[in-house]
Coordinates of C-alpha atoms in Angstrom, one line a residue:
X683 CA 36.1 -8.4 4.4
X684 CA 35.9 -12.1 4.2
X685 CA 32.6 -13.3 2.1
X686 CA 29.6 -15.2 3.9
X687 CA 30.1 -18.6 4.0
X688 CA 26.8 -19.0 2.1
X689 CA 28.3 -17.3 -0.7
X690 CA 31.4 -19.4 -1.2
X691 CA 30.2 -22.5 -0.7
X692 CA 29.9 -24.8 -3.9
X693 CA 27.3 -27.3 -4.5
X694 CA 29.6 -29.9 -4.2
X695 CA 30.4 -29.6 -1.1
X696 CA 26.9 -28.5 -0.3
X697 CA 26.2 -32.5 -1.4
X698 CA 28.8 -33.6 1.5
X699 CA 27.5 -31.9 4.2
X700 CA 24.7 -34.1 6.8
X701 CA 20.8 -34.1 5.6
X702 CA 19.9 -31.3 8.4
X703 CA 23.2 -29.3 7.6
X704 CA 22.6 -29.2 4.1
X705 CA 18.6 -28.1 4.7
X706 CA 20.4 -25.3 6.8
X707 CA 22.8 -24.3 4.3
X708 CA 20.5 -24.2 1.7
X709 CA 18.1 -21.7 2.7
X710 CA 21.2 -19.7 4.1
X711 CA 22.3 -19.7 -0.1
X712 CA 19.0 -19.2 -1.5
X713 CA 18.4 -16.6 1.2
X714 CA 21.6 -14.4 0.2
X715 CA 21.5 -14.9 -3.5
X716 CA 21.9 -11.5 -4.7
X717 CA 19.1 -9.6 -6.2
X718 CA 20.3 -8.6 -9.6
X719 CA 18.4 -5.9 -12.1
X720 CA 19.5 -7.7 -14.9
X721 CA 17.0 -10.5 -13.8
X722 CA 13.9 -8.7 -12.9
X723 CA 10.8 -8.7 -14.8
X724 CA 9.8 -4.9 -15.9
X725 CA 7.7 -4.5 -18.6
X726 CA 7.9 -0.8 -19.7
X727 CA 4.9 0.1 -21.5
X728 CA 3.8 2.8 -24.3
X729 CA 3.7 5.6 -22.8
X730 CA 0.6 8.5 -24.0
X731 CA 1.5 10.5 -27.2
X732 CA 2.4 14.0 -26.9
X733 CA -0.8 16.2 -26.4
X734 CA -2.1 13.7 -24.7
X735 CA -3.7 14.4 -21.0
X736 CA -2.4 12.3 -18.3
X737 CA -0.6 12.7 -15.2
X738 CA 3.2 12.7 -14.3
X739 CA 3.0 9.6 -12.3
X740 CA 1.1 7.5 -14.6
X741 CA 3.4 8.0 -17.7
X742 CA 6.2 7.1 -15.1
X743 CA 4.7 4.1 -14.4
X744 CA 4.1 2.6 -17.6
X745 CA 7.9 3.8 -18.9
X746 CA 9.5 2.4 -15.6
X747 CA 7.5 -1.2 -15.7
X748 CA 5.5 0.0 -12.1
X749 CA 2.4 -1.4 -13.9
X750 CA 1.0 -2.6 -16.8
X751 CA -2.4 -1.7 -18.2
X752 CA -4.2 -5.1 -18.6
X753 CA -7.6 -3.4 -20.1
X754 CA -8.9 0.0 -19.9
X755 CA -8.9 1.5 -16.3
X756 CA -7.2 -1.9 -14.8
X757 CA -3.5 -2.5 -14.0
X758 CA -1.6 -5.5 -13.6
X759 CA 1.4 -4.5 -10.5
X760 CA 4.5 -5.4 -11.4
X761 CA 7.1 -6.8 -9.1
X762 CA 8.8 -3.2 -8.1
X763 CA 5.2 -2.0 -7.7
X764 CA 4.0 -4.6 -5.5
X765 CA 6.8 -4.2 -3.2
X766 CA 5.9 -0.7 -2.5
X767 CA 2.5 -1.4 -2.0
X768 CA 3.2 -4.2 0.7
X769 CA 5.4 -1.5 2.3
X770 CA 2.2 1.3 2.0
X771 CA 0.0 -1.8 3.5
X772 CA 2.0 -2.6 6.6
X773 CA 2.3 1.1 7.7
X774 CA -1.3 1.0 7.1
X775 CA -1.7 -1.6 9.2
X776 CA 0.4 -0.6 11.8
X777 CA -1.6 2.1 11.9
X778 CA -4.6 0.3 12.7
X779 CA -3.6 -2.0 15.1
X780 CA -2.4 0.7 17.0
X781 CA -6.1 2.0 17.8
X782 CA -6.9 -1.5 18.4
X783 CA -8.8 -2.5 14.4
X784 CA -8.4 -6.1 13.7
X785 CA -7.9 -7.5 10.2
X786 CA -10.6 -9.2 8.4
X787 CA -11.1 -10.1 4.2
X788 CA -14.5 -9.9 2.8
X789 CA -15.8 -10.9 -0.7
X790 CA -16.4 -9.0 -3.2
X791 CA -18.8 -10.2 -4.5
X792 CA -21.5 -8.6 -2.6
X793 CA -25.4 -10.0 -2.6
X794 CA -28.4 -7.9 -4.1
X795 CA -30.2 -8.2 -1.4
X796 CA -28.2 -6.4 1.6
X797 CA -27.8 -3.2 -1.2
X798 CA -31.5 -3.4 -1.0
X799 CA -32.1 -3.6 2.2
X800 CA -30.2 0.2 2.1
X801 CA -31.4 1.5 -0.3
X802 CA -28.2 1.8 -2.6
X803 CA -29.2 -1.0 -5.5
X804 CA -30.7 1.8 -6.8
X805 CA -29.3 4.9 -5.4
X806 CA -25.4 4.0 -6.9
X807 CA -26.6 3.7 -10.5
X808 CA -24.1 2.8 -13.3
X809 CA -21.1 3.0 -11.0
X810 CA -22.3 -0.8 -9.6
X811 CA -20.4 -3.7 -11.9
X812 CA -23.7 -5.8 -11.5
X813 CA -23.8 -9.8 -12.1
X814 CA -26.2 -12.4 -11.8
X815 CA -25.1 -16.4 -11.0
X816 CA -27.0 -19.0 -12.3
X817 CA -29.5 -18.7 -10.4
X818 CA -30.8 -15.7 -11.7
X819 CA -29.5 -14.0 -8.0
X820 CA -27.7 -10.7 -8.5
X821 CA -24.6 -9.4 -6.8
X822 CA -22.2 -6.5 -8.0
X823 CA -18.8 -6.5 -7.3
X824 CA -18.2 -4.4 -3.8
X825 CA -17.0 -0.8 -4.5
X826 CA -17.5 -0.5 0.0
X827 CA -18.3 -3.2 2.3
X828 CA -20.6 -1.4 5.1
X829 CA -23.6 -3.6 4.5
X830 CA -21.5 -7.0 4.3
X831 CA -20.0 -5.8 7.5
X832 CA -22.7 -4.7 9.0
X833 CA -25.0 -8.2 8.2
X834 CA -21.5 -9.8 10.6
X835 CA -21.7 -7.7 13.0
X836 CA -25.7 -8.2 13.3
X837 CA -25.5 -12.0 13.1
X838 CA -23.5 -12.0 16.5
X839 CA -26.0 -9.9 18.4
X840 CA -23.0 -8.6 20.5
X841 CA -23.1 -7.4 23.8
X842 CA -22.0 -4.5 25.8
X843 CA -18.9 -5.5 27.1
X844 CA -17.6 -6.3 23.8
X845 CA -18.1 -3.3 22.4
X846 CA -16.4 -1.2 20.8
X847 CA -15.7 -3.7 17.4
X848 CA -13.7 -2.0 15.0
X849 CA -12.8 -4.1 11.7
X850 CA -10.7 -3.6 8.6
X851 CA -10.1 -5.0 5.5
X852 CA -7.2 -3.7 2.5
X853 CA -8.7 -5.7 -0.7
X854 CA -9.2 -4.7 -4.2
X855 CA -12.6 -2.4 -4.9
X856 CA -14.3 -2.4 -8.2
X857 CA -16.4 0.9 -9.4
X858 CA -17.8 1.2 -13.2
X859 CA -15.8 4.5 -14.0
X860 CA -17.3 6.3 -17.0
X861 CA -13.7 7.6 -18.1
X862 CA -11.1 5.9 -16.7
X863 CA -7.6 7.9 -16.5
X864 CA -4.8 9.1 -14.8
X865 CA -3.6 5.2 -14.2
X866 CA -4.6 4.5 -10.1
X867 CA -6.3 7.3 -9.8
X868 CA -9.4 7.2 -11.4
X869 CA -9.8 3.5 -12.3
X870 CA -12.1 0.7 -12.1
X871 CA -10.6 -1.8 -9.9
X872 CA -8.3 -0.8 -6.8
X873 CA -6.8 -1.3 -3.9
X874 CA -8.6 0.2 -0.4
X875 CA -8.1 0.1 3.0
X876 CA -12.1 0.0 4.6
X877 CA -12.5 0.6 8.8
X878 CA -15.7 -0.3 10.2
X879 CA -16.7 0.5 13.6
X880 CA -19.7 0.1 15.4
X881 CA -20.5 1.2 19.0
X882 CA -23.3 1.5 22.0
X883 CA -23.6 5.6 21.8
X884 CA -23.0 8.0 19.3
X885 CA -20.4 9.8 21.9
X886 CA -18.7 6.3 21.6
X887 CA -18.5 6.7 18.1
X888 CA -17.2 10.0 18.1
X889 CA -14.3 9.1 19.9
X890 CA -13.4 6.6 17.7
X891 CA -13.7 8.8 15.0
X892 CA -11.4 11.4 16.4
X893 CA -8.7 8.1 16.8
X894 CA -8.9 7.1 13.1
X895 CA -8.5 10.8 11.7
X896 CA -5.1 10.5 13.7
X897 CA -4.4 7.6 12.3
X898 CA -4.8 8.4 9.1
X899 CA -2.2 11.6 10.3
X900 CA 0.0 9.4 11.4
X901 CA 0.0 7.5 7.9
X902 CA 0.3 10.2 5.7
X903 CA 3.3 11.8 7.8
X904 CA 5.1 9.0 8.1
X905 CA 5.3 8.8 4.3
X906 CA 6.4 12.8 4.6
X907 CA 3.6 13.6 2.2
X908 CA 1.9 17.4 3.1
X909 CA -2.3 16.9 2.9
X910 CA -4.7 18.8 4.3
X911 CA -8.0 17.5 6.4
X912 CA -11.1 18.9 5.3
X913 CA -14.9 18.7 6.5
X914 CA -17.0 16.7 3.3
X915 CA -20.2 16.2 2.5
X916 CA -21.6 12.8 3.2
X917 CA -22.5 12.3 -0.1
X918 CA -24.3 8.6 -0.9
X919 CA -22.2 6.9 2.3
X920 CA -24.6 9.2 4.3
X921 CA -24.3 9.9 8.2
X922 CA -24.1 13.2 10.1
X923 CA -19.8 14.1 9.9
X924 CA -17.5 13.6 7.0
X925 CA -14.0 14.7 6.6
X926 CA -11.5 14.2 3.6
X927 CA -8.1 13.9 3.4
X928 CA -6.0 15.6 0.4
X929 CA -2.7 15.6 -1.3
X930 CA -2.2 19.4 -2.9
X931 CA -1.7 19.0 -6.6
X932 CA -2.5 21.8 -9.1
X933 CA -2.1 20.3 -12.2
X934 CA -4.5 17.3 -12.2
X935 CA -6.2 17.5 -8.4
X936 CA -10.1 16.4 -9.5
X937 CA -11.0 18.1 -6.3
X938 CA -11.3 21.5 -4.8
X939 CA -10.7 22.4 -1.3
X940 CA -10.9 25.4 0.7
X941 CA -8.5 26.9 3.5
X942 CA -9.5 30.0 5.8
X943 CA -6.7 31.8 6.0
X944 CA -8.4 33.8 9.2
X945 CA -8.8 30.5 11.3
X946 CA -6.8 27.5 9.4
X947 CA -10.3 25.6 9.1
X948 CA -10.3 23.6 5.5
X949 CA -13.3 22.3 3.4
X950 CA -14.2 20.6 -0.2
X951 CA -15.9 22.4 -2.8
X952 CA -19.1 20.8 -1.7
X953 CA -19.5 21.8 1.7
X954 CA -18.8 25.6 1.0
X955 CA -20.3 26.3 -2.7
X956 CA -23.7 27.8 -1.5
X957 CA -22.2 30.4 0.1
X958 CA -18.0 31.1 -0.2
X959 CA -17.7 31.7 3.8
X960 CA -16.1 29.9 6.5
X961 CA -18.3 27.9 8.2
X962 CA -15.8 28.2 11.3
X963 CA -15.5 32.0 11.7
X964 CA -17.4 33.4 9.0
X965 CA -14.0 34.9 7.0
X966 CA -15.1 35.4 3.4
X967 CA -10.8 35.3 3.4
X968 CA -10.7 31.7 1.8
X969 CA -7.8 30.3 -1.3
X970 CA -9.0 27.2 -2.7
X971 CA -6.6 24.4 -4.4
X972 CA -7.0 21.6 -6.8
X973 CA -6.0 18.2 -4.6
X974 CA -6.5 14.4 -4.9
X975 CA -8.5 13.0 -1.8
X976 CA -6.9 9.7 -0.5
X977 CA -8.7 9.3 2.1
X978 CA -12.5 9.9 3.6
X979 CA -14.0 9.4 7.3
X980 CA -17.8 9.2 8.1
X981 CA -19.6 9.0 10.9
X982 CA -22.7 7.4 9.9
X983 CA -24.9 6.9 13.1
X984 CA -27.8 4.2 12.5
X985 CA -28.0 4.2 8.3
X986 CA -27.1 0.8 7.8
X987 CA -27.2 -0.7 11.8
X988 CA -30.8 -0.1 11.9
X989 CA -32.2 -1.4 8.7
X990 CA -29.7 -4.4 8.6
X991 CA -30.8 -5.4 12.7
X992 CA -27.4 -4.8 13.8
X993 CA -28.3 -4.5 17.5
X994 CA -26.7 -4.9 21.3
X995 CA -28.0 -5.6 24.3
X996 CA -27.2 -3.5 27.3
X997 CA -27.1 -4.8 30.9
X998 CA -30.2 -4.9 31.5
X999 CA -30.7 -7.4 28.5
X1000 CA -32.4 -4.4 26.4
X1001 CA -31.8 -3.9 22.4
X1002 CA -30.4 -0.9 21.3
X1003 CA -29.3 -0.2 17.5
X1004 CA -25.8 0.0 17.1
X1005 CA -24.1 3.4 15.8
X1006 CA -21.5 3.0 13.0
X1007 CA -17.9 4.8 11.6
X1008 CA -16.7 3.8 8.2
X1009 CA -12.8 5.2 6.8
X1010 CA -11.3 4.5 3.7
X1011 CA -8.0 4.9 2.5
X1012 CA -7.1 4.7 -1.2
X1013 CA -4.6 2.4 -1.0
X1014 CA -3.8 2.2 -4.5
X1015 CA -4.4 5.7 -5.2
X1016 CA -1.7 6.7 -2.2
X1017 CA 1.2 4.9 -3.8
X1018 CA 0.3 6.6 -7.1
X1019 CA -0.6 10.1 -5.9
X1020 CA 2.3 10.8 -3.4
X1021 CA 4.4 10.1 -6.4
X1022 CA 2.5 12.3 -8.7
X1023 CA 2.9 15.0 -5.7
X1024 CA 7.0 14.2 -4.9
X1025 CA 8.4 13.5 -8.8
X1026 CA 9.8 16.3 -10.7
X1027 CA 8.0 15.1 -14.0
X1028 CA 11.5 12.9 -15.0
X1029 CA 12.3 10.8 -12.6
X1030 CA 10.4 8.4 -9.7
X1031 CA 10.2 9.7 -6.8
X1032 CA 8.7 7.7 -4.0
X1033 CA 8.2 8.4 -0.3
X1034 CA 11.4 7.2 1.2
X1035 CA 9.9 4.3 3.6
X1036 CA 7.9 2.4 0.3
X1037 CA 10.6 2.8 -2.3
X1038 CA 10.5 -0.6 -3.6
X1039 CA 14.4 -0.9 -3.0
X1040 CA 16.1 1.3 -0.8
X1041 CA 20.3 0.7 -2.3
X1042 CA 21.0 -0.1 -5.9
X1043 CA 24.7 -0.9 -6.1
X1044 CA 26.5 0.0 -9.3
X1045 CA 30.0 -1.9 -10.4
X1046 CA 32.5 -0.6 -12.2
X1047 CA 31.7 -1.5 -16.0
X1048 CA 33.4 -4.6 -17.8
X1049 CA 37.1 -4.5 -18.3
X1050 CA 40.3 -4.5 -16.4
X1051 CA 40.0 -5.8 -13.1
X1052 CA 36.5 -7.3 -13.4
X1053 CA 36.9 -10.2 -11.4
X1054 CA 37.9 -7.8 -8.5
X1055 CA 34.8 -5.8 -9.1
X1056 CA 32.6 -8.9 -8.7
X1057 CA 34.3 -10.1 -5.7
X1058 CA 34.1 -6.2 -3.9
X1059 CA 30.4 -6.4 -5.4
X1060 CA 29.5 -9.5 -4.2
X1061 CA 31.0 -9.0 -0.8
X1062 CA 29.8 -5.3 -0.1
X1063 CA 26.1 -6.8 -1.2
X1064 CA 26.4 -9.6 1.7
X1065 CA 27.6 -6.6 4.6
X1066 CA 24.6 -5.0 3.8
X1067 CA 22.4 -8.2 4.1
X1068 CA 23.6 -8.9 7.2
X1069 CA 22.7 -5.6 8.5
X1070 CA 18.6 -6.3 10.0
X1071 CA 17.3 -2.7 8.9
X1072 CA 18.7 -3.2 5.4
X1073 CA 18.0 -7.3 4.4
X1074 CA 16.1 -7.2 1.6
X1075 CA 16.9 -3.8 0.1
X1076 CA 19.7 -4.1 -1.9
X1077 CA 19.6 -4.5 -5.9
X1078 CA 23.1 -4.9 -7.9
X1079 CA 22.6 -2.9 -10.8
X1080 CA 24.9 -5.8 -13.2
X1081 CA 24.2 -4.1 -16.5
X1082 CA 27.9 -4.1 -17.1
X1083 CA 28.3 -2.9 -21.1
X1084 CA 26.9 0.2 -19.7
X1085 CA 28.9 3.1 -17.9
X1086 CA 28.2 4.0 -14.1
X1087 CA 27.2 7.3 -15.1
X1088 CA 24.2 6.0 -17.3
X1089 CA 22.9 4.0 -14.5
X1090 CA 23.3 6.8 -12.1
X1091 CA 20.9 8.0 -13.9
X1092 CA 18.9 5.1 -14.8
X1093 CA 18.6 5.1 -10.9
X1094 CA 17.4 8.0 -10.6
X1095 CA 14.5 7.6 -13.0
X1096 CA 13.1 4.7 -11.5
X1097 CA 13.4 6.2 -8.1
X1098 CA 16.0 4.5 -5.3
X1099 CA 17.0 6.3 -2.8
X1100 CA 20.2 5.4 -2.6
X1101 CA 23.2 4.4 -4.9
X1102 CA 26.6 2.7 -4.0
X1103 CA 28.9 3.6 -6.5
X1104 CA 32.0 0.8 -6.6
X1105 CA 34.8 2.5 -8.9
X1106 CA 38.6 2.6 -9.3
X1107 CA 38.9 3.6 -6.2
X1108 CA 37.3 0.5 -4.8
X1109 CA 39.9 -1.6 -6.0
X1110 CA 43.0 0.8 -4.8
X1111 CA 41.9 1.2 -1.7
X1112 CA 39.3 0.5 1.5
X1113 CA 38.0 3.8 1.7
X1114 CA 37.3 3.9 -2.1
X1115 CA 33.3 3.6 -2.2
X1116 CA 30.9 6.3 -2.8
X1117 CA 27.2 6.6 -1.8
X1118 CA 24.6 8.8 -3.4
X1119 CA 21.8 10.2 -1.9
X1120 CA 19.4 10.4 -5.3
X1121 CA 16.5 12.4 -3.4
X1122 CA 19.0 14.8 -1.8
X1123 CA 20.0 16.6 -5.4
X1124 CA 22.3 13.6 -6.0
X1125 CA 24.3 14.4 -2.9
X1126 CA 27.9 12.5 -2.7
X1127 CA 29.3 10.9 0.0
X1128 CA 32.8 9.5 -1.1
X1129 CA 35.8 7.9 0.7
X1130 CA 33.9 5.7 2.3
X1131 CA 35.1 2.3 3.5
X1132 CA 32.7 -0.9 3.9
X1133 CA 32.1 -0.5 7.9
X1134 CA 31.4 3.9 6.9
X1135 CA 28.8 2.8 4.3
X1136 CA 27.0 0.7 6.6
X1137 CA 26.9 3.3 9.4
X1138 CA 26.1 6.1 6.6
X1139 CA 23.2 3.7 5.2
X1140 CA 21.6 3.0 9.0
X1141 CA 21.6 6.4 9.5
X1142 CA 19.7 7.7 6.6
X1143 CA 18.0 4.7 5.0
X1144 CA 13.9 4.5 6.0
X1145 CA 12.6 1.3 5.9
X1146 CA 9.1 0.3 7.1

C-alpha cells in the first residue's frame, strides 16, 4: 500500500506549492501526524502504601497517569482521561437530545439568596463550600443547580404551549466532603450531568420522568455496564418519587441496595430499613448488595417552582405553579466506577465505547530491518486513519528499546482494546500482521493482511 500523500510530502515542496494549496496540505499533514506514546504527557503518580484502603480503580489511575491528585479530594484529568470523559459526555448527550433536553451551562457560583429562598442555606450544613465577594454577599459553590434553574425558568413566565422545558447542563460540582477517598468517587469537586424539567401537571411530569429513567438505561447499556434501578428516598432534594441507579460492587459499594427475589422490585437501604419487606409484594425474600449509585431521579412537584414564582399561564391567561423533575448523572464518578466494576485489579479496563484509544500499534523492536518497520508502521497507521469509524483512535506504541511482548502487556495495563502487533512476519509477507483483542483474554487474530485488519477492526472496534 502506497503512503498518503500527506505523509510523504516534505516541507520543501510543501513551500512550492500555491498559497490556497499549501493551506490545504497543511492541515492534511498536521491532521495525519501520527499519534505516538512516546510523546504523550502521563504523569504516573504514587500510588497508596500497602494496607492502605482504596479502591482498584483509583490506584490504577494514579499508576497509569488517568489523573493526578492536585490537593486532597481534587484531580487534575490527564490527556487519556479526558478523552474518555468527552466520549462518556457525548453518549450522555445523545442521550438527552434524544428525549428532546437542550444544553445549557450555569455558574457555579451560586447566590445566597435563592438557597434561602428554599430553605437549603441552612438545611445542607458543612457540605456547602460557602464564599462571600467583596461585598459582603455570599454564594457557595453549586453542588445542584435546581434553584439557579429554576429563578430562569421563572423570569420567562412561560406559557402553555411551550411547555414541556427540559434543560441540562454536564459542569463540574463542588461538595465539602468530610473524608475524601476512593479518587472520583467520593471527592470534592466533579463532573455531573443535571436535567431539569418543569411542566403544567404533575401527570406531565411523570411522563417525563419515565423518559429520563430510560435514558439513563440507555446510557448505562450502551457502556455494557450491569446496574440495577432502585426506588430512594428523596432525601434533602425532596419531592414525592426517587429512584437510584447502581453499579454492583462488593468490595467498596458505599451503598446498600435491596432485590426481591419473589417480584424483581429493587430498593436502597433507606427506603426499606424500618421494616426488611418488599414494599412491592410484601416477600420478606430480599439479598441486599453493596453498589456505587451513579445516578439519581426525582420528581419533585412544587418544592422549588413555588417558592422561587416559577409559574405558567394557561389559556385562559390563569397562573398556575409549575411542577419540576431533577436527574443527575455522576459523570465523573461513571468513568471511574465502571472501571472499578470491569478491571481485574491489574490492568485498565474501560467500557469499550470510552477507552481513550481504541488500537495501539506495536513495531517490531530496533534492529535489522528497522527502516522497513517504520515504513509498514507508518503506512498501516494512515489505512486506519482513513477509515471514518476509526480516525482518531490509533496510538503507535514507538518505545522501540523495549520488546513487543513487554508492551503487550504495557497495553494491557493501561487498558486499549485493541493491539496490532507488526512482527517478522510483517516484513516477509502481506498477510503477516496480528491483532489482539486485550478484553477478549488476549485473543489472537494472526495472518492478517492490511485490507483483513481493517475489516477485522470495523467489525469489532466500538466507537461513540
Amino acid at each position: 500500500m502506497k503512503p498518503l500523500v500527506a505523509c510523504t510530502l516534505s516541507w520543501r515542496a510543501l513551500s512550492t506549492l500555491l498559497p490556497s494549496n499549501r493551506k490545504l496540505m497543511l492541515r492534511r499533514l498536521l491532521h495525519n501526524r501520527p499519534k505516538r506514546l512516546s510523546e504523550m504527557f502521563q504523569k504516573a503518580s504514587d500510588i497508596p502504601k500497602e494496607g492502605e484502603t482504596t479502591s482498584v480503580s483509583h490506584k490504577l489511575f494514579l499508576a497509569n497517569g488517568i489523573y493526578y491528585p492536585s490537593s486532597l479530594g481534587v484531580f487534575t484529568l490527564m490527556p487519556q482521561g479526558l478523552r474518555a470523559l468527552q466520549k462518556l459526555i457525548k453518549i450522555i448527550d445523545e442521550e438527552m437530545e434524544a428525549i428532546g433536553a437542550e444544553k445549557i451551562q450555569m455558574p457555579s457560583l451560586v447566590p445566597q439568596r435563592l438557597w434561602e429562598k428554599t430553605g437549603r442555606w441552612e438545611a445542607m450544613g458543612s457540605e456547602l463550600f460557602r464564599l462571600q465577594d467583596r461585598h459582603q454577599r455570599g454564594y457557595c459553590l453549586g453542588p445542584t443547580h435546581e434553584e439557579i434553574v429554576t429563578e430562569l425558568v421563572a423570569s420567562q413566565l412561560n406559557f402553555h404551549h411551550r411547555l414541556p422545558i427540559k434543560l441540562y447542563q454536564i459542569t463540574k460540582k463542588f461538595r465539602d466532603e468530610p473524608l475524601p477517598h476512593h479518587g472520583f468517587l467520593r471527592s470534592r469537586e466533579f463532573e455531573m450531568k443535571d436535567l431539569y424539567t418543569f411542566h403544567a401537571t404533575e401527570e406531565d411530569a411523570r411522563t417525563t420522568y419515565e423518559e429520563v429513567l430510560q435514558a439513563y438505561e440507555n446510557v448505562l447499556n450502551r457502556l455494557q455496564l450491569d446496574f440495577v434501578k432502585a426506588e430512594a428516598d428523596t432525601g434533602l432534594i425532596g419531592g414525592s418519587q426517587s429512584h437510584e441507579f447502581h453499579l454492583k460492587c462488593p468490595g467498596i459499594g458505599e451503598d446498600t441496595v435491596y432485590t426481591c427475589n419473589s417480584c424483581g422490585y429493587s430498593g436502597n437501604k433507606e427506603v426499606l430499613e424500618v421494616d426488611i419487606k418488599c414494599p412491592s409484594c410484601n416477600s420478606q425474600d430480599l439479598e441486599s448488595f453493596n453498589a456505587i449509585e451513579v445516578g439519581h431521579a426525582f420528581l419533585l412537584g412544587q418544592k422549588y417552582s413555588k417558592p422561587l414564582e416559577a409559574m405558567y399561564r394557561t389559556e385562559n391567561q390563569k397562573s398556575r405553579v409549575l411542577e419540576m423533575g431533577c436527574y443527575g448523572l455522576g459523570v465523573s464518578r461513571i468513568l471511574q466506577a465502571s472501571v472499578e466494576v470491569l478491571s481485574d485489579g491489574k490492568h485498565i479496563r474501560w467500557p469499550r465505547m470510552i477507552a481513550p484509544y481504541q488500537i495501539v500499534i506495536i513495531p517490531q523492536k530496533k534492529g535489522a530491518s528497522e527502516a522497513r518497520f517504520k515504513e509498514i508502521t507508518e503506512n498501516l497507521y494512515q489505512a486506519l486513519q482513513s477509515v471514518p469509524s476509526l480516525q482518531g483512535e490509533i496510538v503507535i506504541d514507538d518505545r522501540l528499546s523495549i520488546t513487543i511482548g513487554r508492551r503487550v502487556v504495557d497495553a494491557k495495563l493501561q487498558g486499549f482494546p485493541y493491539a496490532i502487533v507488526i512482527g517478522n512476519k510483517a516484513v516477509e509477507r502481506e498477510d503477516g500482521l496480528e491483532v489482539i483483542d486485550i478484553y477478549a483474554d488476549c485473543k489472537s487474530s494472526t495472518d492478517l493482511t492490511v485490507s483483513s485488519v481493517i475489516d477485522y477492526l470495523c467489525q469489532n472496534v466500538q466507537c461513540v
